[in-house]
PDB file of C-alpha atoms in Angstrom:
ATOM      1  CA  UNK A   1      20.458  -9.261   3.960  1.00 59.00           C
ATOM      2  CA  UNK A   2      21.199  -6.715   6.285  1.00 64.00           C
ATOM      3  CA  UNK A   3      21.093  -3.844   4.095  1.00 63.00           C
ATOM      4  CA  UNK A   4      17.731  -4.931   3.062  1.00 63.00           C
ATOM      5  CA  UNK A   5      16.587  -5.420   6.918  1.00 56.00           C
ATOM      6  CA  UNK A   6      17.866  -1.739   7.473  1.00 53.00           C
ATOM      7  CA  UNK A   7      16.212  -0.218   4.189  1.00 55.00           C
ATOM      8  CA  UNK A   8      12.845  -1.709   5.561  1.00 59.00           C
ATOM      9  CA  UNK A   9      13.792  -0.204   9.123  1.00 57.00           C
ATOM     10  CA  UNK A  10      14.459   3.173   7.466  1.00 55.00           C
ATOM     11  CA  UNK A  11      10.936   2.606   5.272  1.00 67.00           C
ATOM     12  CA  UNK A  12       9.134   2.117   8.516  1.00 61.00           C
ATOM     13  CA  UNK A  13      10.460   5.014  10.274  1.00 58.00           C
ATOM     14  CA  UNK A  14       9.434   6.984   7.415  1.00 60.00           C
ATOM     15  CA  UNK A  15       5.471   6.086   7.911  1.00 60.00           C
ATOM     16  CA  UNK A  16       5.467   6.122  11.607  1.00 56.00           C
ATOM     17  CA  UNK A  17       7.209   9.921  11.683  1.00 55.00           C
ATOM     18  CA  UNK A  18       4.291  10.714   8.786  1.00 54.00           C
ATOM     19  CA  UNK A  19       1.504   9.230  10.572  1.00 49.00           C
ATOM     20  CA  UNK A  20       2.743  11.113  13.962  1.00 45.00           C
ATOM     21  CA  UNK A  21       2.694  14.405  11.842  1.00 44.00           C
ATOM     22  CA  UNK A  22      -1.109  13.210  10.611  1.00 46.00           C
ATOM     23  CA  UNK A  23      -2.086  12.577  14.178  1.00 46.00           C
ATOM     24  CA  UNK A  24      -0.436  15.596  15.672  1.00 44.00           C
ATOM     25  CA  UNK A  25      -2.556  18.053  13.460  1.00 47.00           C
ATOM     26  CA  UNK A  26       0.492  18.669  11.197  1.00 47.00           C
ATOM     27  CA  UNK A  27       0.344  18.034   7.141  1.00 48.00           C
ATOM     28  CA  UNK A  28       1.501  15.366   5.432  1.00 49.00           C
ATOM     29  CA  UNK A  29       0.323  15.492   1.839  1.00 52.00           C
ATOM     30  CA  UNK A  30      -2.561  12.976   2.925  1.00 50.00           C
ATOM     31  CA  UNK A  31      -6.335  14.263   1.996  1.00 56.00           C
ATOM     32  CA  UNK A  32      -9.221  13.183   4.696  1.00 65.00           C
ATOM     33  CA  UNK A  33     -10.605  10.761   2.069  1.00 81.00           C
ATOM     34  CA  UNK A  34      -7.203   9.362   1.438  1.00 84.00           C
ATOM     35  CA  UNK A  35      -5.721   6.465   3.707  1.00 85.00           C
ATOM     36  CA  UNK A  36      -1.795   6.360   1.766  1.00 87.00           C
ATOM     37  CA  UNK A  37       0.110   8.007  -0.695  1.00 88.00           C
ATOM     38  CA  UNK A  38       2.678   6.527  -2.969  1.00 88.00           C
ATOM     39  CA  UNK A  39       4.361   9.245  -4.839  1.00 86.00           C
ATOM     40  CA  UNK A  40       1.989  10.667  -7.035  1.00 83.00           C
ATOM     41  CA  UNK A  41      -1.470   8.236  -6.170  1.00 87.00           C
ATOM     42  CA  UNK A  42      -3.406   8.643  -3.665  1.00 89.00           C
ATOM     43  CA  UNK A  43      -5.370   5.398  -1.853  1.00 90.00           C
ATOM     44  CA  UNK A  44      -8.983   6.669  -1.080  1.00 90.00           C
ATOM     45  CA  UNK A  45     -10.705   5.058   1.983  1.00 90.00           C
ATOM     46  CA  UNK A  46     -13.746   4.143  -0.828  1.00 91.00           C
ATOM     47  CA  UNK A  47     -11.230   2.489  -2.942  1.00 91.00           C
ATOM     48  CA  UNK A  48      -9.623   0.767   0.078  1.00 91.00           C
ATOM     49  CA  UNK A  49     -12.999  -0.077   1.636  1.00 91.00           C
ATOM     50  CA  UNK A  50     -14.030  -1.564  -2.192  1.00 92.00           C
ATOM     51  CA  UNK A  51     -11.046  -3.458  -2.372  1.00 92.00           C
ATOM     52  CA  UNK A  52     -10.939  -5.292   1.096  1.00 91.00           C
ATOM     53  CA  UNK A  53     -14.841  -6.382   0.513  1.00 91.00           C
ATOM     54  CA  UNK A  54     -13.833  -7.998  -2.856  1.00 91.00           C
ATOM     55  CA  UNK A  55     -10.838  -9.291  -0.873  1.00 91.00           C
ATOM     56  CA  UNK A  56     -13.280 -10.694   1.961  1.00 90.00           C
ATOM     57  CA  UNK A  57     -15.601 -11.854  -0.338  1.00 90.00           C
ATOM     58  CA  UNK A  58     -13.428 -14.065  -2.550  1.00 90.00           C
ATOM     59  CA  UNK A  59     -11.922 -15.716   1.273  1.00 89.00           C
ATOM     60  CA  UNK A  60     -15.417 -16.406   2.112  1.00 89.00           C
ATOM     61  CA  UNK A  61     -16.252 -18.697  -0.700  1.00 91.00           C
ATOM     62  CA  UNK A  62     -13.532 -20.906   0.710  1.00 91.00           C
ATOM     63  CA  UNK A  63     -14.294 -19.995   4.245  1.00 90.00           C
ATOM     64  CA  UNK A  64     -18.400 -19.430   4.758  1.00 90.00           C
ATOM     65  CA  UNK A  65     -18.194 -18.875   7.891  1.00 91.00           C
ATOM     66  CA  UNK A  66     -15.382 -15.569   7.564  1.00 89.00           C
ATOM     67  CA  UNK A  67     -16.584 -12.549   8.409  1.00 88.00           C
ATOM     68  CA  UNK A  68     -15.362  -8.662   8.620  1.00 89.00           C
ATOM     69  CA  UNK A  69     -14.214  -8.521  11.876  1.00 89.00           C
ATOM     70  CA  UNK A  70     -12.226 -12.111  11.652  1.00 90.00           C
ATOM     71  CA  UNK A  71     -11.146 -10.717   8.045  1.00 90.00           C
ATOM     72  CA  UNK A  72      -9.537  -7.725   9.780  1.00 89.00           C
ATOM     73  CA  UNK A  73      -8.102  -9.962  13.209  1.00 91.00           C
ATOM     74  CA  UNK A  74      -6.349 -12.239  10.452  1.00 91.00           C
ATOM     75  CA  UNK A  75      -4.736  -9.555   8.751  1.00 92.00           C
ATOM     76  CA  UNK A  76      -6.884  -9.337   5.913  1.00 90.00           C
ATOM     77  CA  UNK A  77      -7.147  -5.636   5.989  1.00 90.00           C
ATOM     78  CA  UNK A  78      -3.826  -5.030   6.341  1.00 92.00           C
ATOM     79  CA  UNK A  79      -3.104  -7.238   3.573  1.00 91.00           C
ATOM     80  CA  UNK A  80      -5.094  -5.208   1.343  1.00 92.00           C
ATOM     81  CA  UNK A  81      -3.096  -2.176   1.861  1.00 91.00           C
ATOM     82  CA  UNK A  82      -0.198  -3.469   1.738  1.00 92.00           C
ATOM     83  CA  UNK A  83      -0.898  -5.258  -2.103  1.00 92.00           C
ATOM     84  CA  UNK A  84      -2.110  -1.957  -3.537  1.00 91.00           C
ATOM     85  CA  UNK A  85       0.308   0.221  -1.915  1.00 92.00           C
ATOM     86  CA  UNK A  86       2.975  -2.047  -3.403  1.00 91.00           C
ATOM     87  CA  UNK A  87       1.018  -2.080  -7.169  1.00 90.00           C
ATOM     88  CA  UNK A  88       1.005   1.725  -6.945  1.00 90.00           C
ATOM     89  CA  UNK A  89       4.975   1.521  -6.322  1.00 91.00           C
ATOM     90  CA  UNK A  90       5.636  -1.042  -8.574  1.00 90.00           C
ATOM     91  CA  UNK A  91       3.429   0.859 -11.161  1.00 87.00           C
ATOM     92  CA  UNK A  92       5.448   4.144 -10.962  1.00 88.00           C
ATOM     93  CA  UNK A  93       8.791   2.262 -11.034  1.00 89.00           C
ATOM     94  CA  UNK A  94       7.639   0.644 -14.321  1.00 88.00           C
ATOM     95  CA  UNK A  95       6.735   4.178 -15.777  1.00 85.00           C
ATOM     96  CA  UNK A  96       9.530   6.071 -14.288  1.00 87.00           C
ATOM     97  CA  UNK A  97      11.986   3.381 -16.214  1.00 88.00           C
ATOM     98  CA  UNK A  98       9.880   3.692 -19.217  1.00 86.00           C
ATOM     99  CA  UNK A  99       8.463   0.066 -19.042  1.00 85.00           C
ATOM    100  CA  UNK A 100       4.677   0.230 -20.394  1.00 79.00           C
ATOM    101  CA  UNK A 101       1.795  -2.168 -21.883  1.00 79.00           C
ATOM    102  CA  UNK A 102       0.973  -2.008 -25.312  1.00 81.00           C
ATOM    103  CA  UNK A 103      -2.655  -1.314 -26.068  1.00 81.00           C
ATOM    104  CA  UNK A 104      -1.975  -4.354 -28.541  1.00 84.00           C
ATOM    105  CA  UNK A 105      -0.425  -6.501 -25.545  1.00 83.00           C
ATOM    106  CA  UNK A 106      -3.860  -5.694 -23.330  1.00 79.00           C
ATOM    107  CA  UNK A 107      -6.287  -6.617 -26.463  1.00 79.00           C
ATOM    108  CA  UNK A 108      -4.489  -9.650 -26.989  1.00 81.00           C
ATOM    109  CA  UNK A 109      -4.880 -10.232 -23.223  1.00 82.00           C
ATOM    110  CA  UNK A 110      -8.857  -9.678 -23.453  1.00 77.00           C
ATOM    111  CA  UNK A 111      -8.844 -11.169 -27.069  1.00 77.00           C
ATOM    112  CA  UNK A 112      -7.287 -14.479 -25.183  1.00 81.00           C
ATOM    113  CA  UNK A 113     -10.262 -14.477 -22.790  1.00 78.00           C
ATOM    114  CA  UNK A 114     -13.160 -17.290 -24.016  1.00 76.00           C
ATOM    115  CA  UNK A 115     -15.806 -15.067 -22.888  1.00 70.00           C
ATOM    116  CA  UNK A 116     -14.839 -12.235 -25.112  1.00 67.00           C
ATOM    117  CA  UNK A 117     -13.739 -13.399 -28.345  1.00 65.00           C
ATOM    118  CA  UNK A 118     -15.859 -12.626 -30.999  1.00 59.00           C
ATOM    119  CA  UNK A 119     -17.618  -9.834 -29.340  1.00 58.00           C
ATOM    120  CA  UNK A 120     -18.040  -6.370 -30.578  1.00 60.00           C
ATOM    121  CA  UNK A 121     -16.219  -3.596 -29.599  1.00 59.00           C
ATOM    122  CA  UNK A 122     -19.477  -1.727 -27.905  1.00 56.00           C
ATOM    123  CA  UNK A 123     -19.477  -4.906 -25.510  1.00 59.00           C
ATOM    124  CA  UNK A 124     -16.020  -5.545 -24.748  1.00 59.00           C
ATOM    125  CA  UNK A 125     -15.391  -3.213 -21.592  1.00 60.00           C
ATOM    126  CA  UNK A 126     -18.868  -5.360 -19.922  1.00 61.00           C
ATOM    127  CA  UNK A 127     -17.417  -8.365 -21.296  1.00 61.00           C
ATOM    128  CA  UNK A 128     -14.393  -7.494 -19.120  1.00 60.00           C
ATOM    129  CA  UNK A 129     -16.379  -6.249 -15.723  1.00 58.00           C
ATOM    130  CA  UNK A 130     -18.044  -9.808 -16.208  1.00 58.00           C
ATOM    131  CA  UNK A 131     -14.875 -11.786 -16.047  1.00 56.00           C
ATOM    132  CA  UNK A 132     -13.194 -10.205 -13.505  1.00 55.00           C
ATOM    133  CA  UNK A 133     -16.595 -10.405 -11.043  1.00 52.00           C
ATOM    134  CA  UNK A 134     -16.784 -14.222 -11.641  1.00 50.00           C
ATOM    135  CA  UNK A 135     -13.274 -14.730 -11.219  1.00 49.00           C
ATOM    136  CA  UNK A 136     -12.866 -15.602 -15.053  1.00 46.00           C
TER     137      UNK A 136
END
């Protein structure tokens, strides 16, 4: 438990001294449109902006009355960044170990989808945008 406390001290330290270097005029790998790296990916601000309005968006059908500002005050925003800055990681990890999705494991994952059996190929990739906006 403590090592894990300290390796998450360490991990902190390790942002703060890069966004002091960012802030202080220096370099730190990080592009203007980019708001994090993790290892090779970059996060854009578009992406990130993208991500926390489909965030917000899905909150407010439970919450009407949610908006961006309350969103952010919650922790919403931060939220965000921190689930696709951990994807990215966990995403490298799997491909630096060699772990990887068959193409046959994904079409059996859209094949397994109601909505898209039966459908030609030339429709399948809409067929997928579809589900994913209505939460299918």
């Amino acid at each position: 438990m403590i090592i894990t406390f300290g390796l998450l001290g360490v991990i902190a330290l390790a942002f703060a001294a890069g966004d002091m270097t960012r802030l202080s005029g220096g370099t730190s790998g990080i592009a203007a449109d980019d708001v994090a790296t993790v290892g090779k990916a970059d996060v854009t601000a578009n992406e990130l902006r993208t991500r926390v309005q489909t965030e917000m968006e899905g909150f407010r059908q439970q919450q009407p009355t949610l908006d961006m500002a309350s969103y952010v005050q919650q922790g919403g925003f931060d939220g965000t960044l921190d689930r696709i800055t951990a994807s990215l990681a966990l995403e490298q990890f799997g491909r630096q170990q060699g772990m990887v999705v068959s193409k046959r494991a994904v079409d059996g994952q859209i094949a397994s989808i109601p909505r898209c059996r039966a459908r030609p190929a030339s429709l399948i990739r809409p067929c997928i945008s579809a589900c994913w906006s209505n939460g299918s």
